[in-house]
Short mmCIF file of C-alpha atoms in Angstrom, two decimals:
data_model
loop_
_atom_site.label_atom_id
_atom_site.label_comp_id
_atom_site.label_asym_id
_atom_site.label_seq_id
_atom_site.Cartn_x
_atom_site.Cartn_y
_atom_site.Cartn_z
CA UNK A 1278 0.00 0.00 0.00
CA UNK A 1279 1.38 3.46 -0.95
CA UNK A 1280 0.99 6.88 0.46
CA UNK A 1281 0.64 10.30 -1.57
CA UNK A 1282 1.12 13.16 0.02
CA UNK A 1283 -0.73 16.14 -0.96
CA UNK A 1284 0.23 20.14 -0.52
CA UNK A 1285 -2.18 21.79 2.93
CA UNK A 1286 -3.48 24.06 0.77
CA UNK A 1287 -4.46 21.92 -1.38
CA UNK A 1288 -7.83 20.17 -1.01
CA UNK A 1289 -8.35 16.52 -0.52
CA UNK A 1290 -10.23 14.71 -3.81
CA UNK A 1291 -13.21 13.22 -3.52
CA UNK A 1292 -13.03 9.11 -2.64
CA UNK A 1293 -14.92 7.03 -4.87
CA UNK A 1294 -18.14 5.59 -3.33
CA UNK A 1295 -17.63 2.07 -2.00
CA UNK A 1296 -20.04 -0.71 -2.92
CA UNK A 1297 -21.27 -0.85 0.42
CA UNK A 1298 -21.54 2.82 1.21
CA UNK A 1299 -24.96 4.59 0.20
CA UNK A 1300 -24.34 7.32 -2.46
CA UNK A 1301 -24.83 10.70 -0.46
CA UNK A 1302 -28.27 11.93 -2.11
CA UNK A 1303 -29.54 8.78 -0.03
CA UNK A 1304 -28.83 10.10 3.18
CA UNK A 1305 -31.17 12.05 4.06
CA UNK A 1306 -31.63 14.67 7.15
CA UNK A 1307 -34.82 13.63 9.51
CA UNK A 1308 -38.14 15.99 8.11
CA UNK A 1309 -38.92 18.80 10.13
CA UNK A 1310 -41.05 17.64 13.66
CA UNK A 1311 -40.10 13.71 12.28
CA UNK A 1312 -39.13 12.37 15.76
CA UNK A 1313 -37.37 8.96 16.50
CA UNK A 1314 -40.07 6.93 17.78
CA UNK A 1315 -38.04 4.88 21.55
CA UNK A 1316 -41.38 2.78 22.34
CA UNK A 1317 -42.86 3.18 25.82
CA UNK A 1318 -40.21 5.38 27.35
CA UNK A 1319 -40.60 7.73 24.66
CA UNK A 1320 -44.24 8.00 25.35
CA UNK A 1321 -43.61 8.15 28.47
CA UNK A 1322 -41.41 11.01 27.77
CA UNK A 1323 -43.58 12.94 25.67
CA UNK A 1324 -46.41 12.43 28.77
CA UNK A 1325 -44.29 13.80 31.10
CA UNK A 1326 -43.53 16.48 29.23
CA UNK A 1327 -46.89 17.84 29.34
CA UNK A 1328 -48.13 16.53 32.65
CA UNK A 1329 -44.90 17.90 34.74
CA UNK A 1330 -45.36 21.38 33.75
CA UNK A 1331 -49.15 21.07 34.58
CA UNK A 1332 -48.76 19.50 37.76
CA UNK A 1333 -46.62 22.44 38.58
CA UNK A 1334 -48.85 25.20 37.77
CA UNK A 1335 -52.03 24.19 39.51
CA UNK A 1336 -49.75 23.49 42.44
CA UNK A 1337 -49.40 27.10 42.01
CA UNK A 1338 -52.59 28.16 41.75
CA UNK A 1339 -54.28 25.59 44.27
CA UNK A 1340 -52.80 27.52 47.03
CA UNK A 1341 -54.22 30.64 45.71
CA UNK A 1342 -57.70 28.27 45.56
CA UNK A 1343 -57.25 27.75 48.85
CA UNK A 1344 -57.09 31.50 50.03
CA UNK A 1345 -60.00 32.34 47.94
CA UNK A 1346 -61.93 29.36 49.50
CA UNK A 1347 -61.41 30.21 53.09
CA UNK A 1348 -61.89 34.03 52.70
CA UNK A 1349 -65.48 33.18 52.00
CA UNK A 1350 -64.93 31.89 55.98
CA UNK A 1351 -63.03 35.58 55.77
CA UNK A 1352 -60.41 33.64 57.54
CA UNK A 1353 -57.10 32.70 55.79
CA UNK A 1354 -55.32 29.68 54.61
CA UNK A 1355 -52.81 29.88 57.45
CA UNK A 1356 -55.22 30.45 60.31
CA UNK A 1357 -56.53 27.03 59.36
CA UNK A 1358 -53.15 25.29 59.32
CA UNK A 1359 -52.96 25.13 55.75
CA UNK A 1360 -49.32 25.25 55.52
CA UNK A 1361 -46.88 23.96 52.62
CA UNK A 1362 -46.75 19.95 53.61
CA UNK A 1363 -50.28 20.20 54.46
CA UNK A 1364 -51.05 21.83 50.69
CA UNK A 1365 -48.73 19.39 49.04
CA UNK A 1366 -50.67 16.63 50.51
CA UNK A 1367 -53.85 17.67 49.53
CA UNK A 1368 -52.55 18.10 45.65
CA UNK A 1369 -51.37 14.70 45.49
CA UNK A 1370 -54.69 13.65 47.02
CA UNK A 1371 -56.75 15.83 44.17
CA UNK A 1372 -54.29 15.13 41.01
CA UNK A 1373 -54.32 11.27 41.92
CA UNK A 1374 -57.86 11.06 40.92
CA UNK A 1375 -57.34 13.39 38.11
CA UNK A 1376 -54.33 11.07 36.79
CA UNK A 1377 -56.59 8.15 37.14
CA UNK A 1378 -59.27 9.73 35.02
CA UNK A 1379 -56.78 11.03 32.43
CA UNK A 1380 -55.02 7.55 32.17
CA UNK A 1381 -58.70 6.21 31.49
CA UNK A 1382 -59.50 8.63 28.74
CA UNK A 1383 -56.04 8.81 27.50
CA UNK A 1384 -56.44 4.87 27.10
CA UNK A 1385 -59.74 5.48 25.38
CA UNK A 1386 -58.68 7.95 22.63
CA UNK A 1387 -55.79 5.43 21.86
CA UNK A 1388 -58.22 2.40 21.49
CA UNK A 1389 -60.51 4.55 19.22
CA UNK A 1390 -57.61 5.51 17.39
CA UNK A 1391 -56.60 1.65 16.75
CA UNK A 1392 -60.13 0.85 16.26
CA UNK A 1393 -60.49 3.37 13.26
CA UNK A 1394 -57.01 2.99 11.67
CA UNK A 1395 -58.41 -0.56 11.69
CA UNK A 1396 -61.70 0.36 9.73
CA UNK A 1397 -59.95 3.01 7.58
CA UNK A 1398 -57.03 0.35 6.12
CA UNK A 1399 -54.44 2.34 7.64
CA UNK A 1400 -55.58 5.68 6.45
CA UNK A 1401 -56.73 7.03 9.53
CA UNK A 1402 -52.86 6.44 10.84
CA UNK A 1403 -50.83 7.92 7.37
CA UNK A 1404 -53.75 10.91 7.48
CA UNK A 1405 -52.49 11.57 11.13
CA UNK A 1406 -48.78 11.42 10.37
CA UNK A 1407 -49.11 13.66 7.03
CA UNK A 1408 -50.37 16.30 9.71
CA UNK A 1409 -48.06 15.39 12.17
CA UNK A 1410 -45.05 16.42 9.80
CA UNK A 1411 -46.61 19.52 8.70
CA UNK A 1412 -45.16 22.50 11.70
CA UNK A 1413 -47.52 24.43 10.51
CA UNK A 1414 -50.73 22.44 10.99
CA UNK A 1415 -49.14 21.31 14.54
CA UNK A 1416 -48.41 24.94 15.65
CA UNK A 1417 -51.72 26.28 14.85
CA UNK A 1418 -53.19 23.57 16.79
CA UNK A 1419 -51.04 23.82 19.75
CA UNK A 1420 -51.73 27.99 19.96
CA UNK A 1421 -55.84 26.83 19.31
CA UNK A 1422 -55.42 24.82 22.72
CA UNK A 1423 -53.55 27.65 24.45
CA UNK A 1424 -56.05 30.06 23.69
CA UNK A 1425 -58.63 27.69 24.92
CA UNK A 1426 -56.24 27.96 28.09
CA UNK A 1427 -57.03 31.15 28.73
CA UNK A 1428 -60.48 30.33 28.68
CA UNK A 1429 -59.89 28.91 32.42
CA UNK A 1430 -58.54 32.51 33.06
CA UNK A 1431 -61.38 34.41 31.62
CA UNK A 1432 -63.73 32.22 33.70
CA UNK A 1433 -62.08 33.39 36.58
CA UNK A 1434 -62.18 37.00 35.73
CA UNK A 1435 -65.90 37.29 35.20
CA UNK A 1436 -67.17 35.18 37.80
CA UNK A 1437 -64.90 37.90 40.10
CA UNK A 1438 -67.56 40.43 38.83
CA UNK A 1439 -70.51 38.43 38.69
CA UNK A 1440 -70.62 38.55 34.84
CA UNK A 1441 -71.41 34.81 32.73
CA UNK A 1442 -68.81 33.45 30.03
CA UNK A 1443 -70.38 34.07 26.40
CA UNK A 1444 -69.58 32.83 23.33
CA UNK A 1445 -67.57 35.37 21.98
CA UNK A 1446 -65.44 35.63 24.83
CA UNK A 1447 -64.52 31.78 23.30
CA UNK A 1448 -64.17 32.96 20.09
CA UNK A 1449 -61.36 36.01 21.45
CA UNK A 1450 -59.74 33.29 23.24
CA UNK A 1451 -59.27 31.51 20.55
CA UNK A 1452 -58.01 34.19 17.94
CA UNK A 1453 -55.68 35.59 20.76
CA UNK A 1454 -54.15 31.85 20.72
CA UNK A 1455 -53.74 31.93 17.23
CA UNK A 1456 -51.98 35.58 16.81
CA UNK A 1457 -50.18 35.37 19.94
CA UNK A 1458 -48.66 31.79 19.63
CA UNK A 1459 -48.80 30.31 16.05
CA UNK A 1460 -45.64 31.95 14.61
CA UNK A 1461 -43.87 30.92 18.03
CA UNK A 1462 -44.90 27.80 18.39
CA UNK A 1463 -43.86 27.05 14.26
CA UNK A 1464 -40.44 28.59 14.91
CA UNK A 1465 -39.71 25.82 17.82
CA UNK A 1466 -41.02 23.36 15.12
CA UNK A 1467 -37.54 23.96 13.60
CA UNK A 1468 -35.48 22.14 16.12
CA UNK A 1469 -35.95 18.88 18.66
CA UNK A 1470 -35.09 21.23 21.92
CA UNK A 1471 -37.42 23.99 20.38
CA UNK A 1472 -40.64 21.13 20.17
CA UNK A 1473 -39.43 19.62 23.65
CA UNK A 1474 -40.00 23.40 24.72
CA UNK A 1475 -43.24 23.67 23.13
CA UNK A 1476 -44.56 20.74 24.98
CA UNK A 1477 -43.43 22.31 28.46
CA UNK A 1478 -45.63 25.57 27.37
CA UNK A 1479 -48.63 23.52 26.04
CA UNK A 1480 -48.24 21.68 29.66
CA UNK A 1481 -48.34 24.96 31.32
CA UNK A 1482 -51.06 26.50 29.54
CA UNK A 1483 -53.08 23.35 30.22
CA UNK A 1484 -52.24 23.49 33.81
CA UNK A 1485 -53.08 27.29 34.44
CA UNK A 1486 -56.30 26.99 32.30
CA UNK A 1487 -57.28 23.97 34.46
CA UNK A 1488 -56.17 25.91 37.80
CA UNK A 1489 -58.18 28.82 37.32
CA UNK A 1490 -61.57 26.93 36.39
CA UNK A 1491 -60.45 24.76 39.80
CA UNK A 1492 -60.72 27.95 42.14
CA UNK A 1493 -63.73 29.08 41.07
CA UNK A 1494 -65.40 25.73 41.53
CA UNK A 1495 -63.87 25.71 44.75
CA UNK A 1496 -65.30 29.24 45.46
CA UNK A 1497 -68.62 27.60 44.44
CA UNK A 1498 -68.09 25.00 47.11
CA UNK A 1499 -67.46 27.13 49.77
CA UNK A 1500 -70.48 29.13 49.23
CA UNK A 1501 -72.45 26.01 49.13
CA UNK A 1502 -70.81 25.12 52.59
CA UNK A 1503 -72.03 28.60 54.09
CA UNK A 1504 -75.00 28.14 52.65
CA UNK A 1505 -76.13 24.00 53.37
CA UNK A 1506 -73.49 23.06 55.65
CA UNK A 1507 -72.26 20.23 53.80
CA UNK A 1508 -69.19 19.59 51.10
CA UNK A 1509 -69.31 18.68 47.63
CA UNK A 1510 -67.11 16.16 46.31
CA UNK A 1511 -64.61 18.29 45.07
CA UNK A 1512 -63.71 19.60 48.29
CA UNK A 1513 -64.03 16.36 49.72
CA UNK A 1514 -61.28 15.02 47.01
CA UNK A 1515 -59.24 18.56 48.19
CA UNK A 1516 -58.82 17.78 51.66
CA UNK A 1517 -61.37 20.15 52.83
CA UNK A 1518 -62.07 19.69 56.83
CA UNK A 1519 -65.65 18.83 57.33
CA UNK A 1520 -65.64 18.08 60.54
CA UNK A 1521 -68.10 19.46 63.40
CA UNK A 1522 -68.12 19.33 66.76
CA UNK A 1523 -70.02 20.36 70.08
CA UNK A 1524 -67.84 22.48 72.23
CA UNK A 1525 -67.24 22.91 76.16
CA UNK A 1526 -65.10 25.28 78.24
CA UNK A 1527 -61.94 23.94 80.70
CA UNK A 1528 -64.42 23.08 83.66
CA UNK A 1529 -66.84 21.26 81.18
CA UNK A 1530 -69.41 24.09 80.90
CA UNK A 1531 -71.42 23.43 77.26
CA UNK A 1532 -71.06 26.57 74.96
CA UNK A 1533 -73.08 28.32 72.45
CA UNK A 1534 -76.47 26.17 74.14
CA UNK A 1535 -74.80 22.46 72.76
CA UNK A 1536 -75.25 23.74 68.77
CA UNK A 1537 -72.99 22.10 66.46
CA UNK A 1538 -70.19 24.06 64.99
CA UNK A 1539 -67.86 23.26 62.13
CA UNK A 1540 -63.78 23.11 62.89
CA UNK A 1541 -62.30 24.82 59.75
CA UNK A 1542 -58.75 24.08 61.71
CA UNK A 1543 -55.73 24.62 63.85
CA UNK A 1544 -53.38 27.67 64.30
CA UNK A 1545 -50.76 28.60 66.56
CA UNK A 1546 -53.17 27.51 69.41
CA UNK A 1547 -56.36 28.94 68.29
CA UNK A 1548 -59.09 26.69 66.53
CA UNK A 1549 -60.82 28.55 63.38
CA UNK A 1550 -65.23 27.58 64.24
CA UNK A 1551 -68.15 28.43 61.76
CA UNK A 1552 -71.42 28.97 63.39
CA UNK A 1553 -73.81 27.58 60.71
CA UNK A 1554 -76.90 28.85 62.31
CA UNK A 1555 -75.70 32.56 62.75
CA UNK A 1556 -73.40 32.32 59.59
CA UNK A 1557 -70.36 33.65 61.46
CA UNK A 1558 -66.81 32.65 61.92
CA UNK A 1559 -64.79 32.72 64.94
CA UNK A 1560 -61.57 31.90 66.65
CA UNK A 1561 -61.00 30.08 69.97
CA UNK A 1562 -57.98 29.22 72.28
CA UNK A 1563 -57.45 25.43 72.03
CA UNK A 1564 -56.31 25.23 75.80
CA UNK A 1565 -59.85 26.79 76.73
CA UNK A 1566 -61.80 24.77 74.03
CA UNK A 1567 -62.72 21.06 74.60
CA UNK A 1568 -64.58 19.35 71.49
CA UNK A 1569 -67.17 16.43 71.89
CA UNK A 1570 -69.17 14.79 70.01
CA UNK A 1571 -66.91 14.80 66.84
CA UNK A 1572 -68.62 13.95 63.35
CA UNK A 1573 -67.41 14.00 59.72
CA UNK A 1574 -69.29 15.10 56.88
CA UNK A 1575 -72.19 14.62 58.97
CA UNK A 1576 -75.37 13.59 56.95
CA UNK A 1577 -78.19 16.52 56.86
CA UNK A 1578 -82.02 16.36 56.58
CA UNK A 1579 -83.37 17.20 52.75
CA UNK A 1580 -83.63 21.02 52.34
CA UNK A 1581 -81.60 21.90 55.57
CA UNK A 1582 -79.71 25.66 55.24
CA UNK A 1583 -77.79 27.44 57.41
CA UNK A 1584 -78.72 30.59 59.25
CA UNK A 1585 -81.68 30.02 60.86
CA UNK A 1586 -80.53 32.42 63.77
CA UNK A 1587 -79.54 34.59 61.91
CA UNK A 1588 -82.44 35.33 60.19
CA UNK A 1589 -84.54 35.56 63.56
CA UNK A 1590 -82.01 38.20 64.86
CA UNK A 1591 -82.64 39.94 61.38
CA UNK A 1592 -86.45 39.84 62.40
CA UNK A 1593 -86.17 40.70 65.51
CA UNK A 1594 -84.22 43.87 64.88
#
């Protein structure tokens, strides 16, 4: 075997293709948004993704749920020993249901999917690729679904000042999507790191939109707790305290003529009571305060309402 050397500023010629080596028009650079497909870890990956960054937000916004749920008490989170372990508790108690429920319907779109690329001779699967590989199509889908985020937001605002979600506040929602996010959301089509991105904001987005539609609801069930004395199930799947009890002083005296009053929670010493019948809430030292008869959620007659007191002080004034 001999050697030729050649001059450094000279360049190298071109080696003939090999038999075995593809010519170089053959090699081909992955389409735009074509992604290597790793099996379950890299659905897995593209799940968590999306659920992470969700997850995160409404942790975020739960606590600010949780403020706006107990200042219908007018009390705040704190003075009912909602602190940070107790909070983080009662998200993984809410999302776990939410995860199961996703999961389910998660399952079920991917069945349905099957089921139809079944009926369709593949069609329905090639149709859903062709889009897949189109940034375009993808990135005005993806702002479409943040706008519709925002729609969690909106929700929020109105309900604040006791105004009802229309139809056209939909349609702005959607249009701001479009011309705030579509260009964006095309330009991180371009590389892998830019579409990993895009997943994190689409997570986000989700998360806040779902966050915001969660407070209000939880607003909603507060009210209804003034109101009935009794949870729904979404504060039950929350965490929320609904717990009553009789009370008594140190020496065993009965308080407040043996009426039942509901233990919002613990702080620094102090317990945080509703009075149901005169729609009230106050606080009481814990060293003072001994509670009997303990129920949960305790089970109320048909039509029962708080405030019956109340409204015979109102008459009688």
């Amino acid at each position: 075997m001999t050697y030729q050397s050649y001059p450094l500023d000279q360049p190298l010629p071109t080696q003939p293709a090999t038999p075995d080596a593809p010519p170089a028009e053959a090699v081909k650079a992955p389409a735009e948004g074509e992604e290597d497909s790793g099996g379950v870890l890299d659905v897995l990956e593209k799940i968590g993704s999306v659920v992470v960054p969700a997850g995160v937000t409404l942790y975020a916004l739960l606590y600010m749920g949780f403020k706006e749920m107990y200042s219908v008490f007018g009390i705040t989170p704190e003075q009912a020993g909602i602190d940070q372990s107790v909070l983080f508790g009662r998200l993984l108690g809410s999302l776990l249901p939410l995860t199961l429920i996703a999961a389910s319907c998660i399952g079920l779109l991917i069945s349905l999917g099957w089921l139809l690329n079944l009926i369709t001779r593949g069609w329905a699967g090639r149709l859903f690729q062709a889009v897949r590989k189109r940034p375009w199509i993808v990135a005005v889908i993806a702002a479409v679904w943040a706008g519709l985020s925002y729609m969690g937001f909106l929700y929020y605002v109105y309900t604040a000042v006791e105004e009802h979600l229309g139809g056209g506040e939909v349609v702005f929602a959607i249009v701001l999507g479009f011309l705030a996010y579509v260009v964006p959301f095309r330009l991180l089509r371009r590389k892998s790191i830019g579409r990993a991105g895009m997943k994190v904001l689409i997570g986000a987005f989700t998360g806040v939109g779902l966050g915001y539609a969660l407070i209000i609801q939880m607003v909603f069930g507060a009210v209804q707790v003034q109101e009935t004395g009794q949870a729904n199930a979404l504060l039950d799947s929350l965490g929320f305290q609904d717990q009553w009890a009789r009370l008594q002083d140190s020496s065993g005296k009965t308080l407040y003529d043996g009426r039942w009053m509901m233990l919002l929670g613990e702080f620094e010493g102090g317990y945080a009571f509703y009075d149901c019948d005169k729609l009230m809430t106050f606080r009481k030292f814990s060293e003072s305060t001994i509670l009997i008869d303990i129920q949960l959620d305790p089970d109320r007659e048909k039509g029962f309402t708080c405030g019956t007191l109340a409204d015979k002080d109102k008459k009688a004034g």
